[in-house]
mmCIF file with all atom_site columns, C-alpha atoms in Angstrom:
data_model
loop_
_atom_site.group_PDB
_atom_site.id
_atom_site.type_symbol
_atom_site.label_atom_id
_atom_site.label_alt_id
_atom_site.label_comp_id
_atom_site.label_asym_id
_atom_site.label_entity_id
_atom_site.label_seq_id
_atom_site.pdbx_PDB_ins_code
_atom_site.Cartn_x
_atom_site.Cartn_y
_atom_site.Cartn_z
_atom_site.occupancy
_atom_site.B_iso_or_equiv
_atom_site.pdbx_formal_charge
_atom_site.auth_seq_id
_atom_site.auth_comp_id
_atom_site.auth_asym_id
_atom_site.auth_atom_id
_atom_site.pdbx_PDB_model_num
ATOM 1   C CA . UNK A 1 1   ? 98.938  71.095 301.796 1.00 93.00 ? 1   UNK A CA 1
ATOM 2   C CA . UNK A 1 2   ? 100.559 72.556 304.858 1.00 96.00 ? 2   UNK A CA 1
ATOM 3   C CA . UNK A 1 3   ? 104.307 72.385 304.911 1.00 98.00 ? 3   UNK A CA 1
ATOM 4   C CA . UNK A 1 4   ? 106.788 73.527 307.527 1.00 98.00 ? 4   UNK A CA 1
ATOM 5   C CA . UNK A 1 5   ? 110.460 73.388 306.678 1.00 98.00 ? 5   UNK A CA 1
ATOM 6   C CA . UNK A 1 6   ? 113.174 74.024 309.233 1.00 98.00 ? 6   UNK A CA 1
ATOM 7   C CA . UNK A 1 7   ? 116.656 75.114 308.330 1.00 98.00 ? 7   UNK A CA 1
ATOM 8   C CA . UNK A 1 8   ? 119.752 76.521 309.966 1.00 98.00 ? 8   UNK A CA 1
ATOM 9   C CA . UNK A 1 9   ? 120.891 73.634 312.092 1.00 98.00 ? 9   UNK A CA 1
ATOM 10  C CA . UNK A 1 10  ? 124.454 72.493 312.247 1.00 98.00 ? 10  UNK A CA 1
ATOM 11  C CA . UNK A 1 11  ? 127.460 71.870 314.419 1.00 98.00 ? 11  UNK A CA 1
ATOM 12  C CA . UNK A 1 12  ? 128.627 74.621 316.706 1.00 98.00 ? 12  UNK A CA 1
ATOM 13  C CA . UNK A 1 13  ? 130.956 74.865 319.668 1.00 98.00 ? 13  UNK A CA 1
ATOM 14  C CA . UNK A 1 14  ? 129.663 75.622 323.124 1.00 98.00 ? 14  UNK A CA 1
ATOM 15  C CA . UNK A 1 15  ? 129.120 79.330 323.496 1.00 98.00 ? 15  UNK A CA 1
ATOM 16  C CA . UNK A 1 16  ? 128.363 79.782 319.840 1.00 98.00 ? 16  UNK A CA 1
ATOM 17  C CA . UNK A 1 17  ? 125.197 80.788 318.060 1.00 98.00 ? 17  UNK A CA 1
ATOM 18  C CA . UNK A 1 18  ? 122.823 79.461 315.458 1.00 98.00 ? 18  UNK A CA 1
ATOM 19  C CA . UNK A 1 19  ? 119.706 80.846 313.892 1.00 98.00 ? 19  UNK A CA 1
ATOM 20  C CA . UNK A 1 20  ? 116.974 78.435 312.950 1.00 98.00 ? 20  UNK A CA 1
ATOM 21  C CA . UNK A 1 21  ? 114.308 79.289 310.434 1.00 98.00 ? 21  UNK A CA 1
ATOM 22  C CA . UNK A 1 22  ? 110.956 77.708 309.759 1.00 98.00 ? 22  UNK A CA 1
ATOM 23  C CA . UNK A 1 23  ? 109.282 78.468 306.463 1.00 98.00 ? 23  UNK A CA 1
ATOM 24  C CA . UNK A 1 24  ? 105.555 77.801 306.353 1.00 98.00 ? 24  UNK A CA 1
ATOM 25  C CA . UNK A 1 25  ? 103.305 77.309 303.380 1.00 98.00 ? 25  UNK A CA 1
ATOM 26  C CA . UNK A 1 26  ? 99.784  76.095 302.738 1.00 97.00 ? 26  UNK A CA 1
ATOM 27  C CA . UNK A 1 27  ? 98.250  77.892 305.696 1.00 96.00 ? 27  UNK A CA 1
ATOM 28  C CA . UNK A 1 28  ? 97.247  81.357 306.758 1.00 96.00 ? 28  UNK A CA 1
ATOM 29  C CA . UNK A 1 29  ? 100.381 81.929 308.754 1.00 97.00 ? 29  UNK A CA 1
ATOM 30  C CA . UNK A 1 30  ? 99.097  84.730 310.960 1.00 96.00 ? 30  UNK A CA 1
ATOM 31  C CA . UNK A 1 31  ? 96.252  82.490 312.144 1.00 97.00 ? 31  UNK A CA 1
ATOM 32  C CA . UNK A 1 32  ? 98.686  80.186 313.909 1.00 97.00 ? 32  UNK A CA 1
ATOM 33  C CA . UNK A 1 33  ? 100.693 80.101 317.040 1.00 97.00 ? 33  UNK A CA 1
ATOM 34  C CA . UNK A 1 34  ? 104.168 78.874 316.180 1.00 98.00 ? 34  UNK A CA 1
ATOM 35  C CA . UNK A 1 35  ? 106.310 76.812 318.463 1.00 98.00 ? 35  UNK A CA 1
ATOM 36  C CA . UNK A 1 36  ? 109.792 75.387 318.586 1.00 98.00 ? 36  UNK A CA 1
ATOM 37  C CA . UNK A 1 37  ? 110.353 72.017 320.170 1.00 98.00 ? 37  UNK A CA 1
ATOM 38  C CA . UNK A 1 38  ? 113.375 69.811 320.439 1.00 98.00 ? 38  UNK A CA 1
ATOM 39  C CA . UNK A 1 39  ? 114.033 66.145 320.886 1.00 98.00 ? 39  UNK A CA 1
ATOM 40  C CA . UNK A 1 40  ? 117.269 64.503 321.905 1.00 97.00 ? 40  UNK A CA 1
ATOM 41  C CA . UNK A 1 41  ? 117.902 60.801 321.282 1.00 93.00 ? 41  UNK A CA 1
ATOM 42  C CA . UNK A 1 42  ? 115.878 58.676 323.670 1.00 94.00 ? 42  UNK A CA 1
ATOM 43  C CA . UNK A 1 43  ? 114.054 61.699 325.054 1.00 95.00 ? 43  UNK A CA 1
ATOM 44  C CA . UNK A 1 44  ? 110.602 63.144 324.620 1.00 95.00 ? 44  UNK A CA 1
ATOM 45  C CA . UNK A 1 45  ? 109.899 66.145 322.491 1.00 95.00 ? 45  UNK A CA 1
ATOM 46  C CA . UNK A 1 46  ? 110.108 69.197 324.726 1.00 97.00 ? 46  UNK A CA 1
ATOM 47  C CA . UNK A 1 47  ? 108.953 72.742 324.324 1.00 97.00 ? 47  UNK A CA 1
ATOM 48  C CA . UNK A 1 48  ? 111.592 75.356 323.616 1.00 98.00 ? 48  UNK A CA 1
ATOM 49  C CA . UNK A 1 49  ? 109.795 78.544 322.654 1.00 98.00 ? 49  UNK A CA 1
ATOM 50  C CA . UNK A 1 50  ? 106.431 79.787 321.464 1.00 97.00 ? 50  UNK A CA 1
ATOM 51  C CA . UNK A 1 51  ? 105.371 82.940 319.688 1.00 97.00 ? 51  UNK A CA 1
ATOM 52  C CA . UNK A 1 52  ? 101.767 83.945 319.277 1.00 96.00 ? 52  UNK A CA 1
ATOM 53  C CA . UNK A 1 53  ? 100.104 84.834 316.014 1.00 95.00 ? 53  UNK A CA 1
ATOM 54  C CA . UNK A 1 54  ? 101.238 88.449 315.995 1.00 95.00 ? 54  UNK A CA 1
ATOM 55  C CA . UNK A 1 55  ? 104.678 88.015 317.504 1.00 96.00 ? 55  UNK A CA 1
ATOM 56  C CA . UNK A 1 56  ? 103.681 90.117 320.477 1.00 95.00 ? 56  UNK A CA 1
ATOM 57  C CA . UNK A 1 57  ? 103.769 87.340 323.043 1.00 96.00 ? 57  UNK A CA 1
ATOM 58  C CA . UNK A 1 58  ? 106.531 84.815 323.570 1.00 97.00 ? 58  UNK A CA 1
ATOM 59  C CA . UNK A 1 59  ? 107.145 81.984 325.958 1.00 97.00 ? 59  UNK A CA 1
ATOM 60  C CA . UNK A 1 60  ? 110.376 80.135 326.679 1.00 98.00 ? 60  UNK A CA 1
ATOM 61  C CA . UNK A 1 61  ? 111.455 77.061 328.491 1.00 98.00 ? 61  UNK A CA 1
ATOM 62  C CA . UNK A 1 62  ? 113.464 77.938 331.575 1.00 98.00 ? 62  UNK A CA 1
ATOM 63  C CA . UNK A 1 63  ? 116.464 76.133 330.151 1.00 98.00 ? 63  UNK A CA 1
ATOM 64  C CA . UNK A 1 64  ? 116.738 78.540 327.223 1.00 98.00 ? 64  UNK A CA 1
ATOM 65  C CA . UNK A 1 65  ? 115.404 81.758 328.703 1.00 98.00 ? 65  UNK A CA 1
ATOM 66  C CA . UNK A 1 66  ? 117.825 84.591 328.172 1.00 98.00 ? 66  UNK A CA 1
ATOM 67  C CA . UNK A 1 67  ? 119.736 82.696 325.502 1.00 98.00 ? 67  UNK A CA 1
ATOM 68  C CA . UNK A 1 68  ? 117.140 82.021 322.820 1.00 98.00 ? 68  UNK A CA 1
ATOM 69  C CA . UNK A 1 69  ? 114.855 84.470 321.072 1.00 98.00 ? 69  UNK A CA 1
ATOM 70  C CA . UNK A 1 70  ? 111.845 83.490 319.011 1.00 98.00 ? 70  UNK A CA 1
ATOM 71  C CA . UNK A 1 71  ? 110.327 85.844 316.485 1.00 98.00 ? 71  UNK A CA 1
ATOM 72  C CA . UNK A 1 72  ? 108.181 85.735 313.406 1.00 97.00 ? 72  UNK A CA 1
ATOM 73  C CA . UNK A 1 73  ? 107.738 87.606 310.181 1.00 97.00 ? 73  UNK A CA 1
ATOM 74  C CA . UNK A 1 74  ? 104.180 87.134 309.019 1.00 96.00 ? 74  UNK A CA 1
ATOM 75  C CA . UNK A 1 75  ? 104.902 88.842 305.717 1.00 96.00 ? 75  UNK A CA 1
ATOM 76  C CA . UNK A 1 76  ? 107.429 86.109 304.970 1.00 97.00 ? 76  UNK A CA 1
ATOM 77  C CA . UNK A 1 77  ? 105.578 83.230 306.621 1.00 98.00 ? 77  UNK A CA 1
ATOM 78  C CA . UNK A 1 78  ? 108.662 82.571 308.698 1.00 98.00 ? 78  UNK A CA 1
ATOM 79  C CA . UNK A 1 79  ? 109.414 81.948 312.334 1.00 98.00 ? 79  UNK A CA 1
ATOM 80  C CA . UNK A 1 80  ? 112.949 82.255 313.665 1.00 98.00 ? 80  UNK A CA 1
ATOM 81  C CA . UNK A 1 81  ? 114.789 80.934 316.660 1.00 98.00 ? 81  UNK A CA 1
ATOM 82  C CA . UNK A 1 82  ? 117.966 82.785 317.475 1.00 98.00 ? 82  UNK A CA 1
ATOM 83  C CA . UNK A 1 83  ? 120.083 80.613 319.739 1.00 98.00 ? 83  UNK A CA 1
ATOM 84  C CA . UNK A 1 84  ? 122.994 82.182 321.578 1.00 98.00 ? 84  UNK A CA 1
ATOM 85  C CA . UNK A 1 85  ? 125.370 80.898 324.230 1.00 98.00 ? 85  UNK A CA 1
ATOM 86  C CA . UNK A 1 86  ? 124.705 77.370 323.131 1.00 98.00 ? 86  UNK A CA 1
ATOM 87  C CA . UNK A 1 87  ? 125.412 74.503 325.483 1.00 98.00 ? 87  UNK A CA 1
ATOM 88  C CA . UNK A 1 88  ? 126.005 70.812 324.792 1.00 98.00 ? 88  UNK A CA 1
ATOM 89  C CA . UNK A 1 89  ? 122.652 70.052 326.406 1.00 97.00 ? 89  UNK A CA 1
ATOM 90  C CA . UNK A 1 90  ? 120.992 72.029 323.621 1.00 98.00 ? 90  UNK A CA 1
ATOM 91  C CA . UNK A 1 91  ? 121.941 69.248 321.222 1.00 98.00 ? 91  UNK A CA 1
ATOM 92  C CA . UNK A 1 92  ? 118.760 67.903 319.674 1.00 98.00 ? 92  UNK A CA 1
ATOM 93  C CA . UNK A 1 93  ? 116.627 67.844 316.594 1.00 98.00 ? 93  UNK A CA 1
ATOM 94  C CA . UNK A 1 94  ? 114.660 71.067 316.552 1.00 98.00 ? 94  UNK A CA 1
ATOM 95  C CA . UNK A 1 95  ? 111.132 71.040 315.209 1.00 98.00 ? 95  UNK A CA 1
ATOM 96  C CA . UNK A 1 96  ? 108.817 73.799 314.148 1.00 98.00 ? 96  UNK A CA 1
ATOM 97  C CA . UNK A 1 97  ? 105.140 73.350 314.962 1.00 98.00 ? 97  UNK A CA 1
ATOM 98  C CA . UNK A 1 98  ? 101.936 75.225 314.206 1.00 98.00 ? 98  UNK A CA 1
ATOM 99  C CA . UNK A 1 99  ? 98.618  75.311 316.022 1.00 97.00 ? 99  UNK A CA 1
ATOM 100 C CA . UNK A 1 100 ? 95.566  77.532 315.479 1.00 96.00 ? 100 UNK A CA 1
ATOM 101 C CA . UNK A 1 101 ? 96.048  80.693 317.444 1.00 94.00 ? 101 UNK A CA 1
ATOM 102 C CA . UNK A 1 102 ? 93.366  79.850 319.972 1.00 92.00 ? 102 UNK A CA 1
ATOM 103 C CA . UNK A 1 103 ? 96.086  77.871 321.705 1.00 93.00 ? 103 UNK A CA 1
ATOM 104 C CA . UNK A 1 104 ? 99.465  79.279 322.659 1.00 89.00 ? 104 UNK A CA 1
ATOM 105 C CA . UNK A 1 105 ? 100.816 76.769 325.121 1.00 91.00 ? 105 UNK A CA 1
ATOM 106 C CA . UNK A 1 106 ? 103.634 74.276 325.433 1.00 94.00 ? 106 UNK A CA 1
ATOM 107 C CA . UNK A 1 107 ? 101.958 70.938 324.878 1.00 94.00 ? 107 UNK A CA 1
ATOM 108 C CA . UNK A 1 108 ? 103.208 69.418 321.657 1.00 92.00 ? 108 UNK A CA 1
ATOM 109 C CA . UNK A 1 109 ? 100.154 67.212 321.171 1.00 94.00 ? 109 UNK A CA 1
ATOM 110 C CA . UNK A 1 110 ? 98.056  70.332 320.598 1.00 95.00 ? 110 UNK A CA 1
ATOM 111 C CA . UNK A 1 111 ? 100.089 71.345 317.585 1.00 96.00 ? 111 UNK A CA 1
ATOM 112 C CA . UNK A 1 112 ? 98.594  70.361 314.268 1.00 96.00 ? 112 UNK A CA 1
ATOM 113 C CA . UNK A 1 113 ? 101.510 70.624 311.885 1.00 97.00 ? 113 UNK A CA 1
ATOM 114 C CA . UNK A 1 114 ? 105.177 69.840 312.121 1.00 97.00 ? 114 UNK A CA 1
ATOM 115 C CA . UNK A 1 115 ? 108.301 70.159 310.115 1.00 98.00 ? 115 UNK A CA 1
ATOM 116 C CA . UNK A 1 116 ? 110.793 67.354 309.713 1.00 97.00 ? 116 UNK A CA 1
ATOM 117 C CA . UNK A 1 117 ? 113.310 68.975 312.016 1.00 98.00 ? 117 UNK A CA 1
ATOM 118 C CA . UNK A 1 118 ? 116.835 70.263 311.804 1.00 98.00 ? 118 UNK A CA 1
ATOM 119 C CA . UNK A 1 119 ? 119.756 68.873 313.752 1.00 98.00 ? 119 UNK A CA 1
ATOM 120 C CA . UNK A 1 120 ? 121.613 71.087 316.191 1.00 98.00 ? 120 UNK A CA 1
ATOM 121 C CA . UNK A 1 121 ? 124.791 69.700 317.688 1.00 98.00 ? 121 UNK A CA 1
ATOM 122 C CA . UNK A 1 122 ? 126.760 71.634 320.273 1.00 98.00 ? 122 UNK A CA 1
ATOM 123 C CA . UNK A 1 123 ? 130.230 70.390 321.087 1.00 97.00 ? 123 UNK A CA 1
ATOM 124 C CA . UNK A 1 124 ? 131.998 71.067 324.348 1.00 93.00 ? 124 UNK A CA 1
#
């Protein structure tokens, strides 16, 4: 079965950095667009970043552009989210999602598989 497992979350002070990882198994990793989404308490799940099947195309929410970098290593079936200059408003559970590479957008309902999430808390 398909499994996505996020890791790397934690507590960090504003201005700090975290690197999130998503390890995928049970799928042909390079056949999927990979996305990062986040959800704060009482809020909807929002798009953070997307990387296409090859890693050659990325897309970022305006709120994280210039601070976050998404990348993937298809040899390791892993997608990364490097988060720098973190702000308290970045606090959320971060989820990794996968969708067949015919889609590379921001709509979470199009994504077929999800991890359980990893908590990121940024203190001021």
